[in-house]
mmCIF file with all atom_site columns, C-alpha atoms in Angstrom:
data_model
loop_
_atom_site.group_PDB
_atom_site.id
_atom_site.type_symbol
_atom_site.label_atom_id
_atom_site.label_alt_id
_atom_site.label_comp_id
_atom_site.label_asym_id
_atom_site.label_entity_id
_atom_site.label_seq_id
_atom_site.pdbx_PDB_ins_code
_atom_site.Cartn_x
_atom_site.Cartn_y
_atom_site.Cartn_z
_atom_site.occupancy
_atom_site.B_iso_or_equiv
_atom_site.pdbx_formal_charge
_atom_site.auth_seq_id
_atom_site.auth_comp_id
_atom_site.auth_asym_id
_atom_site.auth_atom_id
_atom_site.pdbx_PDB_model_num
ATOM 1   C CA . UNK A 1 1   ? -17.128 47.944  21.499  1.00 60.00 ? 236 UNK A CA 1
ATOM 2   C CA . UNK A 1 2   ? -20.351 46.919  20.374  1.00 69.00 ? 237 UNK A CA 1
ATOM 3   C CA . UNK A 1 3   ? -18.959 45.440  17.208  1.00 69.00 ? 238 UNK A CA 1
ATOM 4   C CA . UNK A 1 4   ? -16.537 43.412  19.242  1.00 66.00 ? 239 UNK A CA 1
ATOM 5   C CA . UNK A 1 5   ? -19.775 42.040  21.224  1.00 68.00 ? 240 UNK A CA 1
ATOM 6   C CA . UNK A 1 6   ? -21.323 41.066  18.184  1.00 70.00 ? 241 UNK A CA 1
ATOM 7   C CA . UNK A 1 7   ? -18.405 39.397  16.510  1.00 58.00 ? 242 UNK A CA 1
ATOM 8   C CA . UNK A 1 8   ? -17.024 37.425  19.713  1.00 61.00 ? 243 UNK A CA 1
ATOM 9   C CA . UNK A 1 9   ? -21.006 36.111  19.926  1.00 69.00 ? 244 UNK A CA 1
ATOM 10  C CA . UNK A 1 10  ? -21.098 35.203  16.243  1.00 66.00 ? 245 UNK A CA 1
ATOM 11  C CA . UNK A 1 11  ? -18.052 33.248  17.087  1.00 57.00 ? 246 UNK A CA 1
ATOM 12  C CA . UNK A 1 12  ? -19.119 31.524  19.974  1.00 59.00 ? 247 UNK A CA 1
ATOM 13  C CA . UNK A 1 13  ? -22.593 30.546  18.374  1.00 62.00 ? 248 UNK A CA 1
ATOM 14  C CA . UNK A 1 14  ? -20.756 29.050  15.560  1.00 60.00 ? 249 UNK A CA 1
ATOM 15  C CA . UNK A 1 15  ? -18.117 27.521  17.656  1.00 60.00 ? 250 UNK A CA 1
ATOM 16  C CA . UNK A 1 16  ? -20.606 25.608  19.612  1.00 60.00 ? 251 UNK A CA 1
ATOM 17  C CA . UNK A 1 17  ? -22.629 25.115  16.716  1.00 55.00 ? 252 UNK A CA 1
ATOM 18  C CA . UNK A 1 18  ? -19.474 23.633  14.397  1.00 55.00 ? 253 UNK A CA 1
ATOM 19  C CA . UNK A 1 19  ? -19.162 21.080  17.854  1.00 60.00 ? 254 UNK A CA 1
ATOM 20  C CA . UNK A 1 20  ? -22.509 20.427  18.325  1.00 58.00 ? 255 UNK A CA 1
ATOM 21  C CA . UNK A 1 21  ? -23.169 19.033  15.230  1.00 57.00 ? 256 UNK A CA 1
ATOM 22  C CA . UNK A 1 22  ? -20.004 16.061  15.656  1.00 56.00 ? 257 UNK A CA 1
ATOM 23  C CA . UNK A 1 23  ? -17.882 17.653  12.578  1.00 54.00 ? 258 UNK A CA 1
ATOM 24  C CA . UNK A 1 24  ? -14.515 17.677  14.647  1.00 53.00 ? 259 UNK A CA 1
ATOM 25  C CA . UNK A 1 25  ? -15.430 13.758  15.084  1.00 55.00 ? 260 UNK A CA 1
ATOM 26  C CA . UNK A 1 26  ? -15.720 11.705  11.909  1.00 58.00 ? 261 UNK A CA 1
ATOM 27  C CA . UNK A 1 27  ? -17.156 8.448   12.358  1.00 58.00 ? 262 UNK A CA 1
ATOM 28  C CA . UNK A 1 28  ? -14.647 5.809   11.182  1.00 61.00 ? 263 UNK A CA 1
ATOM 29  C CA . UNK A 1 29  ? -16.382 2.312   9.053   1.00 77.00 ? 264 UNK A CA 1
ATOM 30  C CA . UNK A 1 30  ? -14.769 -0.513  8.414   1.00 86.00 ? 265 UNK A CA 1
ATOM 31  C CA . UNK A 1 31  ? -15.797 -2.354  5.714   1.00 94.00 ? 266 UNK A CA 1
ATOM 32  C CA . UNK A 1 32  ? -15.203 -4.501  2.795   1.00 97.00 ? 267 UNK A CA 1
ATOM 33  C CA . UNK A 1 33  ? -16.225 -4.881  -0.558  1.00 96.00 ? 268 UNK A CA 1
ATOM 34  C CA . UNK A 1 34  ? -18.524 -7.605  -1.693  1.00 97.00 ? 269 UNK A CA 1
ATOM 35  C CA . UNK A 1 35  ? -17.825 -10.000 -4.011  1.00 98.00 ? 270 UNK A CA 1
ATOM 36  C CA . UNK A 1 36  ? -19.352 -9.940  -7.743  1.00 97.00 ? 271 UNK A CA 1
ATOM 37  C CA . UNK A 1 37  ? -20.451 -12.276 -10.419 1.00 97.00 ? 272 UNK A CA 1
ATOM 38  C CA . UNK A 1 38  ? -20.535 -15.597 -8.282  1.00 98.00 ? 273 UNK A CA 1
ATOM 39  C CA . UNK A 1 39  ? -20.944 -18.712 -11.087 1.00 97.00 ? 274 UNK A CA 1
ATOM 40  C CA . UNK A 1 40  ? -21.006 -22.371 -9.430  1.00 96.00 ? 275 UNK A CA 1
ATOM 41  C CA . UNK A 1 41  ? -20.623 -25.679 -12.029 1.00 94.00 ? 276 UNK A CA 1
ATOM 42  C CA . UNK A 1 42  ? -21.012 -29.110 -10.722 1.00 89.00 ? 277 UNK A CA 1
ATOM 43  C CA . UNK A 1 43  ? -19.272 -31.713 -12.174 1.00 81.00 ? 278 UNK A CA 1
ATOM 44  C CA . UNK A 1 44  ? -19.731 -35.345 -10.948 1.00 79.00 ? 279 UNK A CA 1
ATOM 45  C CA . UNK A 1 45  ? -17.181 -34.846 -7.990  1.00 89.00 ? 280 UNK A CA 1
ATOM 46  C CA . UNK A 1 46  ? -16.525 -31.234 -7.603  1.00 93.00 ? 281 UNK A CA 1
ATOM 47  C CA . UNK A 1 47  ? -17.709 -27.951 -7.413  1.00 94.00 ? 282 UNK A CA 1
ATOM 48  C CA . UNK A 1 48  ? -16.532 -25.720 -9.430  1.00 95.00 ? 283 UNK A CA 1
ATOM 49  C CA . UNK A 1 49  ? -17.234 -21.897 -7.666  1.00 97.00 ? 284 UNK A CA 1
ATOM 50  C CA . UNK A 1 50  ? -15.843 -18.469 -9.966  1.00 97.00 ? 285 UNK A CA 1
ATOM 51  C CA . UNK A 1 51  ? -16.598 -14.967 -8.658  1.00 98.00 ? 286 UNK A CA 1
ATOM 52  C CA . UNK A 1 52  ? -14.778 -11.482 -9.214  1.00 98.00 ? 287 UNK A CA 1
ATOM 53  C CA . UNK A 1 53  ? -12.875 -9.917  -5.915  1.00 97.00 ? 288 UNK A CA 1
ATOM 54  C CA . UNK A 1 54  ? -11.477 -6.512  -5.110  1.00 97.00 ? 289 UNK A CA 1
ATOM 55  C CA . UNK A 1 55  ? -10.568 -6.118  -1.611  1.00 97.00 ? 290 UNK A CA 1
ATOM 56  C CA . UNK A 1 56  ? -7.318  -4.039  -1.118  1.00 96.00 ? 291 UNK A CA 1
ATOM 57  C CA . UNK A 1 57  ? -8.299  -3.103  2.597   1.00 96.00 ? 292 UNK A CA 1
ATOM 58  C CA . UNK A 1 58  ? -5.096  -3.706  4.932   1.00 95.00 ? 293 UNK A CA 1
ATOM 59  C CA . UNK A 1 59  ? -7.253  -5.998  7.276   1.00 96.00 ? 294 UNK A CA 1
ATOM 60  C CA . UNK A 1 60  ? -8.885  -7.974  4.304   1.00 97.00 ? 295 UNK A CA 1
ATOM 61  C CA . UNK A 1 61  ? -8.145  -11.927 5.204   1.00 98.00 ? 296 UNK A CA 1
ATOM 62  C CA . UNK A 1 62  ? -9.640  -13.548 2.526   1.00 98.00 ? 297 UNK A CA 1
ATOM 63  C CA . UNK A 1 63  ? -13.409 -15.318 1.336   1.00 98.00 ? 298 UNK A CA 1
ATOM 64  C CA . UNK A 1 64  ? -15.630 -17.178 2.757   1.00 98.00 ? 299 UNK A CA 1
ATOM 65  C CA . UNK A 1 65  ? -17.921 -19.505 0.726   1.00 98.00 ? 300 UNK A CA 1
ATOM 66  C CA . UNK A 1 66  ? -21.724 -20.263 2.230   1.00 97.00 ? 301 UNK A CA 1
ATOM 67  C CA . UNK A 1 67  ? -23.364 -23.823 1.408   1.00 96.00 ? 302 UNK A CA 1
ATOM 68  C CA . UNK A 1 68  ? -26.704 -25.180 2.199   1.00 96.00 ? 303 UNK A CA 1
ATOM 69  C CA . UNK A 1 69  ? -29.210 -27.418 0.286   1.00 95.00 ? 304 UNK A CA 1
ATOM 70  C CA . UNK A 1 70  ? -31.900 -24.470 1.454   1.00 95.00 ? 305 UNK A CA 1
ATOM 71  C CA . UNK A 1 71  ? -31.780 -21.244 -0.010  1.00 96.00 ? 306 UNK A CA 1
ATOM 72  C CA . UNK A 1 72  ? -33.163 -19.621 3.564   1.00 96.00 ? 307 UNK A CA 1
ATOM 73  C CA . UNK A 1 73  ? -30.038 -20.668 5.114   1.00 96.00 ? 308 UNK A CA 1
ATOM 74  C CA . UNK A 1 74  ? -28.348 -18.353 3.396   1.00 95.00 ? 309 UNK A CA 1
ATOM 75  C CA . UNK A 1 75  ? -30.276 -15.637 1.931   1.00 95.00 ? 310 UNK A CA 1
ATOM 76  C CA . UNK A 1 76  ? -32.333 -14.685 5.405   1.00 95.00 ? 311 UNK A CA 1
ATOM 77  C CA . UNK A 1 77  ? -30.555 -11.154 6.017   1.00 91.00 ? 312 UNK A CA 1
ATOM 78  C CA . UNK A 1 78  ? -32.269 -10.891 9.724   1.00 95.00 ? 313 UNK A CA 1
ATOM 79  C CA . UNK A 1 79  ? -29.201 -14.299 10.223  1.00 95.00 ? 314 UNK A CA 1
ATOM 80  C CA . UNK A 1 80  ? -25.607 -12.573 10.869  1.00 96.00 ? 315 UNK A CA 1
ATOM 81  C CA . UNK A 1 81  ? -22.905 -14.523 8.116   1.00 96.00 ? 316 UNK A CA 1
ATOM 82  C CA . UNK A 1 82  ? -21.085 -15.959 11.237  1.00 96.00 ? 317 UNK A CA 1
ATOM 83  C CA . UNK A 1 83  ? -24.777 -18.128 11.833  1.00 96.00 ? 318 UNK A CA 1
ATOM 84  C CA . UNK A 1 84  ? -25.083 -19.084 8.147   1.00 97.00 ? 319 UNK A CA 1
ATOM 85  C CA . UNK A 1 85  ? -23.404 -22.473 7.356   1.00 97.00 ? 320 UNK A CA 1
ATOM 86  C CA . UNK A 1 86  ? -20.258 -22.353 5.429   1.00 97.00 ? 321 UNK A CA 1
ATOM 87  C CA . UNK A 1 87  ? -17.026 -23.825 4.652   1.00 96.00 ? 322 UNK A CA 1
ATOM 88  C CA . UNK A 1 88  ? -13.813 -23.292 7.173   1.00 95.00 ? 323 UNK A CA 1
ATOM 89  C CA . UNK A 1 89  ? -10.666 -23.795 5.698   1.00 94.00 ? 324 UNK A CA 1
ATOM 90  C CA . UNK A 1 90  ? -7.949  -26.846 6.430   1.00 91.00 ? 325 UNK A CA 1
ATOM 91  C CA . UNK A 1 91  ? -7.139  -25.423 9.984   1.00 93.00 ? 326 UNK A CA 1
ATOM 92  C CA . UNK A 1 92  ? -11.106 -25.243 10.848  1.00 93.00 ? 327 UNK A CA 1
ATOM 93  C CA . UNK A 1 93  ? -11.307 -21.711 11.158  1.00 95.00 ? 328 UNK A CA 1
ATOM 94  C CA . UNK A 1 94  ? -12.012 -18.933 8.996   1.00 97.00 ? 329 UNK A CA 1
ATOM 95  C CA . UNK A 1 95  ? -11.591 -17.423 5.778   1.00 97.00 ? 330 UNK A CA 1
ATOM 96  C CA . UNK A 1 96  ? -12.577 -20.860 3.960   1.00 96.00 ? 331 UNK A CA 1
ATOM 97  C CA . UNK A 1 97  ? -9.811  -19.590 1.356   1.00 97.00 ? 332 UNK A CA 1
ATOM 98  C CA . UNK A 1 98  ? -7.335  -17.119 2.882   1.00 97.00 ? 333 UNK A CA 1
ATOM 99  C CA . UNK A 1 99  ? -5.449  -14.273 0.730   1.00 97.00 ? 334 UNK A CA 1
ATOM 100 C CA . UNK A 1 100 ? -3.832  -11.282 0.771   1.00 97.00 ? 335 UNK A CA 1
ATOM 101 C CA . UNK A 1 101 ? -5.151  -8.101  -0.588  1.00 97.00 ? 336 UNK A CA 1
ATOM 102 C CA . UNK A 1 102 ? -5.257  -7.423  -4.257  1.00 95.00 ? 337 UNK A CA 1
ATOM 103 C CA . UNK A 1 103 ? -4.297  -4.060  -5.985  1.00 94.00 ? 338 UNK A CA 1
ATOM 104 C CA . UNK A 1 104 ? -7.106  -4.889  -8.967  1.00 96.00 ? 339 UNK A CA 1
ATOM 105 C CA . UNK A 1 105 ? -10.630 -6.486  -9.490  1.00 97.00 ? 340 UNK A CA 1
ATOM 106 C CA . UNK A 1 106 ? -9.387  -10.096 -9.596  1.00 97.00 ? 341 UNK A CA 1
ATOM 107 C CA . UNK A 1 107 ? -11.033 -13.345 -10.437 1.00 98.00 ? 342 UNK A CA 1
ATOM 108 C CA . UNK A 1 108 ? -10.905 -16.265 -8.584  1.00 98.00 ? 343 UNK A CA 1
ATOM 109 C CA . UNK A 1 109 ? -12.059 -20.244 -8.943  1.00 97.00 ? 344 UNK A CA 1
ATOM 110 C CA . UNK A 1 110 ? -12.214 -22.368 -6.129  1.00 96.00 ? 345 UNK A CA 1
ATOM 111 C CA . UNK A 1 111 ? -12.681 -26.334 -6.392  1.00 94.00 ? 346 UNK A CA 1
ATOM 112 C CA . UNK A 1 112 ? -14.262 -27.872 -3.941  1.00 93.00 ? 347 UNK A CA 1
ATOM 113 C CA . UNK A 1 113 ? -14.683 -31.978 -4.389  1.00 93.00 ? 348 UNK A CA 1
ATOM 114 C CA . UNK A 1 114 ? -17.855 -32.973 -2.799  1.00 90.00 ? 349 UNK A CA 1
ATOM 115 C CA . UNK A 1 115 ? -17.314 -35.875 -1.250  1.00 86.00 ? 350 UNK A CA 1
ATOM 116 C CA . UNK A 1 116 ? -14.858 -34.204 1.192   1.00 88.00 ? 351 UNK A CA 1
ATOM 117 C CA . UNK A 1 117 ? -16.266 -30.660 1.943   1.00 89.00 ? 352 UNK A CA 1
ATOM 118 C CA . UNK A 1 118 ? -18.284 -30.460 5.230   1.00 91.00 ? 353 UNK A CA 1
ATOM 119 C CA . UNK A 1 119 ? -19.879 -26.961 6.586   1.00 93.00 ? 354 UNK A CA 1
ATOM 120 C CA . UNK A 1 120 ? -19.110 -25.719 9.953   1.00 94.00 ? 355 UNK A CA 1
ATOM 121 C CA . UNK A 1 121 ? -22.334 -27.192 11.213  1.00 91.00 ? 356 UNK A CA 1
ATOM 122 C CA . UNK A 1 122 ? -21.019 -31.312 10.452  1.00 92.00 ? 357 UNK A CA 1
ATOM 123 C CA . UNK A 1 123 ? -23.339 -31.597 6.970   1.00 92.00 ? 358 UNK A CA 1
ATOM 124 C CA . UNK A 1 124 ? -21.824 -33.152 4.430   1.00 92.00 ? 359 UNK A CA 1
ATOM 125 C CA . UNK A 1 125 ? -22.546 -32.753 0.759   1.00 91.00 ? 360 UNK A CA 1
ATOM 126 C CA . UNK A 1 126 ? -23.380 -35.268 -2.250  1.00 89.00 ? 361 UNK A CA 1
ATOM 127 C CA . UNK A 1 127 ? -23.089 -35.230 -6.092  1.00 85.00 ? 362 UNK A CA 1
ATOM 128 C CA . UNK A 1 128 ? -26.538 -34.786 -8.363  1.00 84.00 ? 363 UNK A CA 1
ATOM 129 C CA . UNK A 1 129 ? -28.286 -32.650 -5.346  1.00 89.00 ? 364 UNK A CA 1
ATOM 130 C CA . UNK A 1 130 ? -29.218 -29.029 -5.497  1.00 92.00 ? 365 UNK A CA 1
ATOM 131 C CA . UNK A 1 131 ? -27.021 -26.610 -3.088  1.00 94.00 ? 366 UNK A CA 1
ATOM 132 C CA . UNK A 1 132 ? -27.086 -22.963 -2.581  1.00 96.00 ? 367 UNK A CA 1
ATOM 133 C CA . UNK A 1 133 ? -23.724 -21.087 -2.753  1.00 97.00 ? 368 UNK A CA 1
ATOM 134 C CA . UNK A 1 134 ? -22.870 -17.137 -1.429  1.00 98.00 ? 369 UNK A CA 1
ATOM 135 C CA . UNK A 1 135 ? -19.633 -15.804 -1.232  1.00 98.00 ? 370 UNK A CA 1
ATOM 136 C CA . UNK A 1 136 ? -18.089 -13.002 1.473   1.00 98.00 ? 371 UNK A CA 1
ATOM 137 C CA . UNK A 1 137 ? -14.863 -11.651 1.368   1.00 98.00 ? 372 UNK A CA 1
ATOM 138 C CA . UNK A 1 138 ? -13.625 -11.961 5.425   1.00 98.00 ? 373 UNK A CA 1
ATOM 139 C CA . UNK A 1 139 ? -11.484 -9.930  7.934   1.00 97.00 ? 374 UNK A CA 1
ATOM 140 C CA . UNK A 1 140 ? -9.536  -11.943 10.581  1.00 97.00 ? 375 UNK A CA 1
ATOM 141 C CA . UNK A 1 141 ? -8.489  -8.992  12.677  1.00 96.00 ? 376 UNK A CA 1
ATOM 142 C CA . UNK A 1 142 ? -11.639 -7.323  12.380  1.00 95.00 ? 377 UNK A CA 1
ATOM 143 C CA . UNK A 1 143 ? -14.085 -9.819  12.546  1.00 95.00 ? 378 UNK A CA 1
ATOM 144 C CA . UNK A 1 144 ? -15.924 -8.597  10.065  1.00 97.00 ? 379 UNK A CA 1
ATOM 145 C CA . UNK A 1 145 ? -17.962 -9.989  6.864   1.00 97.00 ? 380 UNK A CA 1
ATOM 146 C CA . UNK A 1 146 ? -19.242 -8.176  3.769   1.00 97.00 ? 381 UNK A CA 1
ATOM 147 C CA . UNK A 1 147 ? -22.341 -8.152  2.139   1.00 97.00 ? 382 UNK A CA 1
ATOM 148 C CA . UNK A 1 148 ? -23.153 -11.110 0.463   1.00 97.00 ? 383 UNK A CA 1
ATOM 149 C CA . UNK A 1 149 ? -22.215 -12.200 -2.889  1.00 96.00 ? 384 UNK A CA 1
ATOM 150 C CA . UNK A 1 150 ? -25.900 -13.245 -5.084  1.00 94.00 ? 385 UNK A CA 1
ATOM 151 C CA . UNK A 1 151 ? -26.579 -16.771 -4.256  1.00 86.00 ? 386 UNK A CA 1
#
């Protein structure tokens, strides 16, 4: 009988413990993967912006491209991407360039012609100035960003 004690206490200390420490409740992330290797050329009319992709998350919309003539603008991490300025896409909403999940690391170039790109906050943009690019890949459903790309 007094083994019995001892075992059904043994039991019910690591029962509670097992419980008590959140195991039977995994915490679920969402995320997505940020993009690599981000290479901007100018040209007299266009930009010319490269960067490596892998996002094969179900919810994964697409990329987002950040512009600003200050480097702050973008690179302050204490500013959520939603505040930062960037590009919206022909329907004026997010991701500036939508897609659908990949299977591989894939590479992608984006042209943007200067004279015709404004950011979300009404600046426009002019040939033979100095601009700041990032790159994020984007969730629609989720509303969700990923880390920046480097800038």
């Amino acid at each position: 009988m007094d083994k019995l004690k001892k075992l059904l206490t043994t039991l019910v200390f690591y029962t509670f413990l097992l419980y008590s420490c959140g195991i039977d409740l995994p915490e679920v992330t969402t995320k997505l993967r940020a993009p690599m290797g981000l290479v901007v050329h100018s040209s007299n009319d266009s930009f010319v912006i490269e960067w490596w992709g892998y996002n094969n998350e179900d919810y994964f919309s697409g990329y987002v491209i950040f512009i600003s003539d200050d480097y702050q603008k973008i690179a302050d991490f204490s500013k959520p991407p939603i505040d930062k300025p960037k590009i919206l896409n022909s329907s004026g909403l997010l991701p500036t360039i939508p897609l659908q999940p990949t299977t591989e690391p894939t590479k992608y170039i984006a042209l943007l012609p200067i004279i015709t790109i404004v950011d979300d906050k009404g600046n426009k943009f002019f040939p033979n100035f100095q601009y700041y690019f990032a790159v994020a890949a984007y969730s629609s459903s989720k509303g969700i960003f990923s880390p920046l790309s480097n800038i």
